PDB file of C-alpha atoms in Angstrom:
ATOM      1  CA  GLN Y   1       0.082  -0.122   0.052  1.00 89.00           C
ATOM      2  CA  VAL Y   2       1.045   3.594  -0.505  1.00 92.00           C
ATOM      3  CA  GLN Y   3       0.104   6.440   1.644  1.00 94.00           C
ATOM      4  CA  LEU Y   4      -0.152  10.119   0.246  1.00 95.00           C
ATOM      5  CA  VAL Y   5      -0.333  13.172   2.367  1.00 94.00           C
ATOM      6  CA  ASN Y   6      -1.212  16.530   0.956  1.00 94.00           C
ATOM      7  CA  SER Y   7       0.102  19.730   2.296  1.00 94.00           C
ATOM      8  CA  GLY Y   8      -0.184  23.444   1.329  1.00 94.00           C
ATOM      9  CA  GLY Y   9      -3.186  25.015  -0.202  1.00 95.00           C
ATOM     10  CA  GLY Y  10      -4.787  28.197   1.194  1.00 96.00           C
ATOM     11  CA  LEU Y  11      -6.244  31.380  -0.066  1.00 97.00           C
ATOM     12  CA  VAL Y  12      -4.545  33.520  -2.538  1.00 98.00           C
ATOM     13  CA  GLN Y  13      -5.608  36.564  -4.774  1.00 98.00           C
ATOM     14  CA  ALA Y  14      -5.829  36.227  -8.620  1.00 98.00           C
ATOM     15  CA  GLY Y  15      -2.351  36.353 -10.090  1.00 98.00           C
ATOM     16  CA  GLY Y  16      -0.716  35.066  -7.109  1.00 98.00           C
ATOM     17  CA  SER Y  17       1.124  31.756  -6.480  1.00 98.00           C
ATOM     18  CA  LEU Y  18       0.813  28.969  -4.202  1.00 98.00           C
ATOM     19  CA  ALA Y  19       2.717  25.620  -3.865  1.00 97.00           C
ATOM     20  CA  LEU Y  20       1.424  22.265  -2.890  1.00 98.00           C
ATOM     21  CA  SER Y  21       3.309  19.099  -1.786  1.00 97.00           C
ATOM     22  CA  CYS Y  22       2.479  15.509  -1.458  1.00 95.00           C
ATOM     23  CA  ALA Y  23       4.532  13.089   0.610  1.00 94.00           C
ATOM     24  CA  ALA Y  24       4.470   9.380  -0.271  1.00 93.00           C
ATOM     25  CA  SER Y  25       5.219   6.447   2.001  1.00 93.00           C
ATOM     26  CA  GLY Y  26       4.773   2.852   2.133  1.00 93.00           C
ATOM     27  CA  ARG Y  27       5.297   0.700  -0.981  1.00 88.00           C
ATOM     28  CA  THR Y  28       6.309   3.653  -3.112  1.00 86.00           C
ATOM     29  CA  PHE Y  29       8.365   1.372  -5.345  1.00 80.00           C
ATOM     30  CA  THR Y  30       4.942   0.346  -6.778  1.00 84.00           C
ATOM     31  CA  MET Y  31       4.294   3.778  -8.190  1.00 88.00           C
ATOM     32  CA  ALA Y  32       4.492   4.295 -11.813  1.00 93.00           C
ATOM     33  CA  VAL Y  33       2.891   7.849 -11.956  1.00 94.00           C
ATOM     34  CA  LEU Y  34       2.135  10.471  -9.363  1.00 94.00           C
ATOM     35  CA  ALA Y  35      -0.414  13.027 -10.416  1.00 96.00           C
ATOM     36  CA  TRP Y  36      -2.555  16.075  -9.089  1.00 97.00           C
ATOM     37  CA  VAL Y  37      -6.236  16.052  -9.521  1.00 97.00           C
ATOM     38  CA  ARG Y  38      -8.684  18.918  -8.631  1.00 97.00           C
ATOM     39  CA  GLN Y  39     -12.450  18.925  -8.058  1.00 97.00           C
ATOM     40  CA  ALA Y  40     -14.372  22.178  -7.790  1.00 97.00           C
ATOM     41  CA  PRO Y  41     -17.895  22.185  -6.143  1.00 91.00           C
ATOM     42  CA  GLY Y  42     -20.593  20.783  -8.484  1.00 94.00           C
ATOM     43  CA  LYS Y  43     -17.955  19.607 -10.860  1.00 96.00           C
ATOM     44  CA  GLU Y  44     -16.242  16.234 -11.930  1.00 95.00           C
ATOM     45  CA  ARG Y  45     -12.622  15.563 -10.867  1.00 94.00           C
ATOM     46  CA  GLU Y  46     -10.199  17.344 -13.392  1.00 95.00           C
ATOM     47  CA  PHE Y  47      -6.669  16.236 -14.308  1.00 96.00           C
ATOM     48  CA  VAL Y  48      -4.158  18.857 -13.606  1.00 97.00           C
ATOM     49  CA  ALA Y  49      -0.619  17.262 -13.976  1.00 97.00           C
ATOM     50  CA  ALA Y  50       1.156  14.065 -13.800  1.00 96.00           C
ATOM     51  CA  LEU Y  51       4.716  13.045 -13.362  1.00 94.00           C
ATOM     52  CA  LYS Y  52       6.127   9.573 -14.625  1.00 93.00           C
ATOM     53  CA  TRP Y  53       8.149   8.176 -11.725  1.00 88.00           C
ATOM     54  CA  SER Y  54      10.889   6.468 -13.734  1.00 88.00           C
ATOM     55  CA  ASP Y  55      12.141   9.711 -15.533  1.00 88.00           C
ATOM     56  CA  SER Y  56      10.126  12.554 -13.973  1.00 87.00           C
ATOM     57  CA  ARG Y  57       8.661  13.522 -17.193  1.00 93.00           C
ATOM     58  CA  PRO Y  58       5.784  15.797 -16.649  1.00 96.00           C
ATOM     59  CA  TYR Y  59       2.475  16.103 -18.199  1.00 96.00           C
ATOM     60  CA  TYR Y  60      -0.081  18.985 -17.980  1.00 97.00           C
ATOM     61  CA  ALA Y  61      -3.723  19.722 -18.682  1.00 97.00           C
ATOM     62  CA  ASP Y  62      -4.168  22.461 -21.308  1.00 97.00           C
ATOM     63  CA  SER Y  63      -5.805  24.712 -18.641  1.00 97.00           C
ATOM     64  CA  VAL Y  64      -2.732  24.993 -16.571  1.00 98.00           C
ATOM     65  CA  THR Y  65       0.109  24.500 -19.103  1.00 98.00           C
ATOM     66  CA  GLY Y  66       2.480  27.498 -18.621  1.00 98.00           C
ATOM     67  CA  ARG Y  67       1.345  28.278 -15.179  1.00 98.00           C
ATOM     68  CA  PHE Y  68       1.749  25.219 -13.078  1.00 98.00           C
ATOM     69  CA  THR Y  69       4.812  23.128 -12.629  1.00 98.00           C
ATOM     70  CA  ILE Y  70       5.029  19.509 -11.174  1.00 97.00           C
ATOM     71  CA  SER Y  71       8.327  18.247  -9.840  1.00 95.00           C
ATOM     72  CA  ARG Y  72       9.784  15.854  -7.329  1.00 91.00           C
ATOM     73  CA  ASP Y  73      12.310  15.205  -4.568  1.00 88.00           C
ATOM     74  CA  ASN Y  74      13.502  11.647  -4.946  1.00 76.00           C
ATOM     75  CA  ALA Y  75      15.156  11.464  -1.643  1.00 80.00           C
ATOM     76  CA  LYS Y  76      12.042  12.258   0.316  1.00 81.00           C
ATOM     77  CA  ASP Y  77       9.514  10.681  -2.213  1.00 87.00           C
ATOM     78  CA  THR Y  78       7.717  13.820  -2.471  1.00 92.00           C
ATOM     79  CA  VAL Y  79       5.989  15.477  -5.223  1.00 94.00           C
ATOM     80  CA  TYR Y  80       5.245  19.226  -5.593  1.00 96.00           C
ATOM     81  CA  LEU Y  81       2.755  21.536  -7.743  1.00 98.00           C
ATOM     82  CA  GLN Y  82       4.073  25.091  -8.065  1.00 98.00           C
ATOM     83  CA  MET Y  83       1.068  27.059  -9.140  1.00 98.00           C
ATOM     84  CA  ASN Y  84       1.684  30.667 -10.696  1.00 98.00           C
ATOM     85  CA  ASN Y  85      -0.645  33.179 -12.122  1.00 98.00           C
ATOM     86  CA  LEU Y  86      -3.539  31.601 -10.291  1.00 98.00           C
ATOM     87  CA  LYS Y  87      -7.121  32.434 -11.624  1.00 98.00           C
ATOM     88  CA  PRO Y  88     -10.353  32.132  -9.750  1.00 98.00           C
ATOM     89  CA  GLU Y  89     -11.182  29.242 -12.072  1.00 97.00           C
ATOM     90  CA  ASP Y  90      -8.480  27.248 -10.279  1.00 98.00           C
ATOM     91  CA  THR Y  91     -10.408  27.247  -7.152  1.00 98.00           C
ATOM     92  CA  ALA Y  92     -10.792  23.555  -6.033  1.00 98.00           C
ATOM     93  CA  VAL Y  93      -9.749  20.749  -3.678  1.00 98.00           C
ATOM     94  CA  TYR Y  94      -6.465  19.596  -5.079  1.00 98.00           C
ATOM     95  CA  TYR Y  95      -5.634  15.825  -4.552  1.00 97.00           C
ATOM     96  CA  CYS Y  96      -2.330  13.969  -5.212  1.00 96.00           C
ATOM     97  CA  ALA Y  97      -2.940  10.556  -6.593  1.00 96.00           C
ATOM     98  CA  ALA Y  98      -0.545   7.727  -7.387  1.00 95.00           C
ATOM     99  CA  ALA Y  99      -1.060   4.915 -10.064  1.00 95.00           C
ATOM    100  CA  LYS Y 100       0.652   1.543 -10.569  1.00 93.00           C
ATOM    101  CA  TYR Y 101       0.562   1.766 -14.449  1.00 92.00           C
ATOM    102  CA  TYR Y 102       2.166   4.407 -16.717  1.00 89.00           C
ATOM    103  CA  SER Y 103      -1.315   4.096 -18.645  1.00 89.00           C
ATOM    104  CA  SER Y 104      -2.868   6.352 -16.080  1.00 88.00           C
ATOM    105  CA  ILE Y 105      -1.144   9.314 -17.680  1.00 85.00           C
ATOM    106  CA  TYR Y 106      -3.650   8.851 -20.507  1.00 86.00           C
ATOM    107  CA  TYR Y 107      -6.690   7.161 -18.715  1.00 87.00           C
ATOM    108  CA  HIS Y 108      -6.510   8.986 -15.395  1.00 86.00           C
ATOM    109  CA  GLU Y 109      -7.144   6.156 -13.315  1.00 91.00           C
ATOM    110  CA  TYR Y 110      -5.459   5.921 -10.018  1.00 94.00           C
ATOM    111  CA  ASP Y 111      -4.751   3.518  -7.191  1.00 95.00           C
ATOM    112  CA  TYR Y 112      -3.824   5.616  -4.230  1.00 96.00           C
ATOM    113  CA  TRP Y 113      -5.201   9.179  -3.132  1.00 96.00           C
ATOM    114  CA  GLY Y 114      -4.072  11.955  -0.575  1.00 97.00           C
ATOM    115  CA  GLN Y 115      -6.726  13.609   1.415  1.00 97.00           C
ATOM    116  CA  GLY Y 116      -6.830  16.717  -0.619  1.00 97.00           C
ATOM    117  CA  THR Y 117      -6.272  20.477   0.210  1.00 97.00           C
ATOM    118  CA  GLN Y 118      -8.312  23.378  -0.601  1.00 97.00           C
ATOM    119  CA  VAL Y 119      -7.025  26.026  -2.889  1.00 98.00           C
ATOM    120  CA  THR Y 120      -9.051  29.312  -3.093  1.00 98.00           C
ATOM    121  CA  VAL Y 121      -8.506  32.074  -5.453  1.00 98.00           C
ATOM    122  CA  SER Y 122     -10.238  35.349  -5.051  1.00 97.00           C
ATOM    123  CA  SER Y 123     -11.010  37.831  -7.992  1.00 93.00           C
TER     124      SER Y 123
END
């Protein structure tokens, strides 16, 4: 099993920045992909970004490309999401998620989830 713990989040004005982190523990050697997924009130969960564990290659949703950056700290099994130029539309609960298979980059199916953290962007 893998445990994921979200941290970060908060309230920020439009145009501001915020950083999220996700610490993984347990059987982390089984992870192929670690991703960020968000869910706004009344909306379905939306893919934000993902990182292939083997080579740290990043993938981004079109809505965040150029504004968000996903990265990792191998020594601590931690993944980060740096969010710049935030917009009110980015307001959501942000979850980190891990998958056993690389195909999750395309199909967005995950095996483990963090608890989520609220990000609120005011206009």
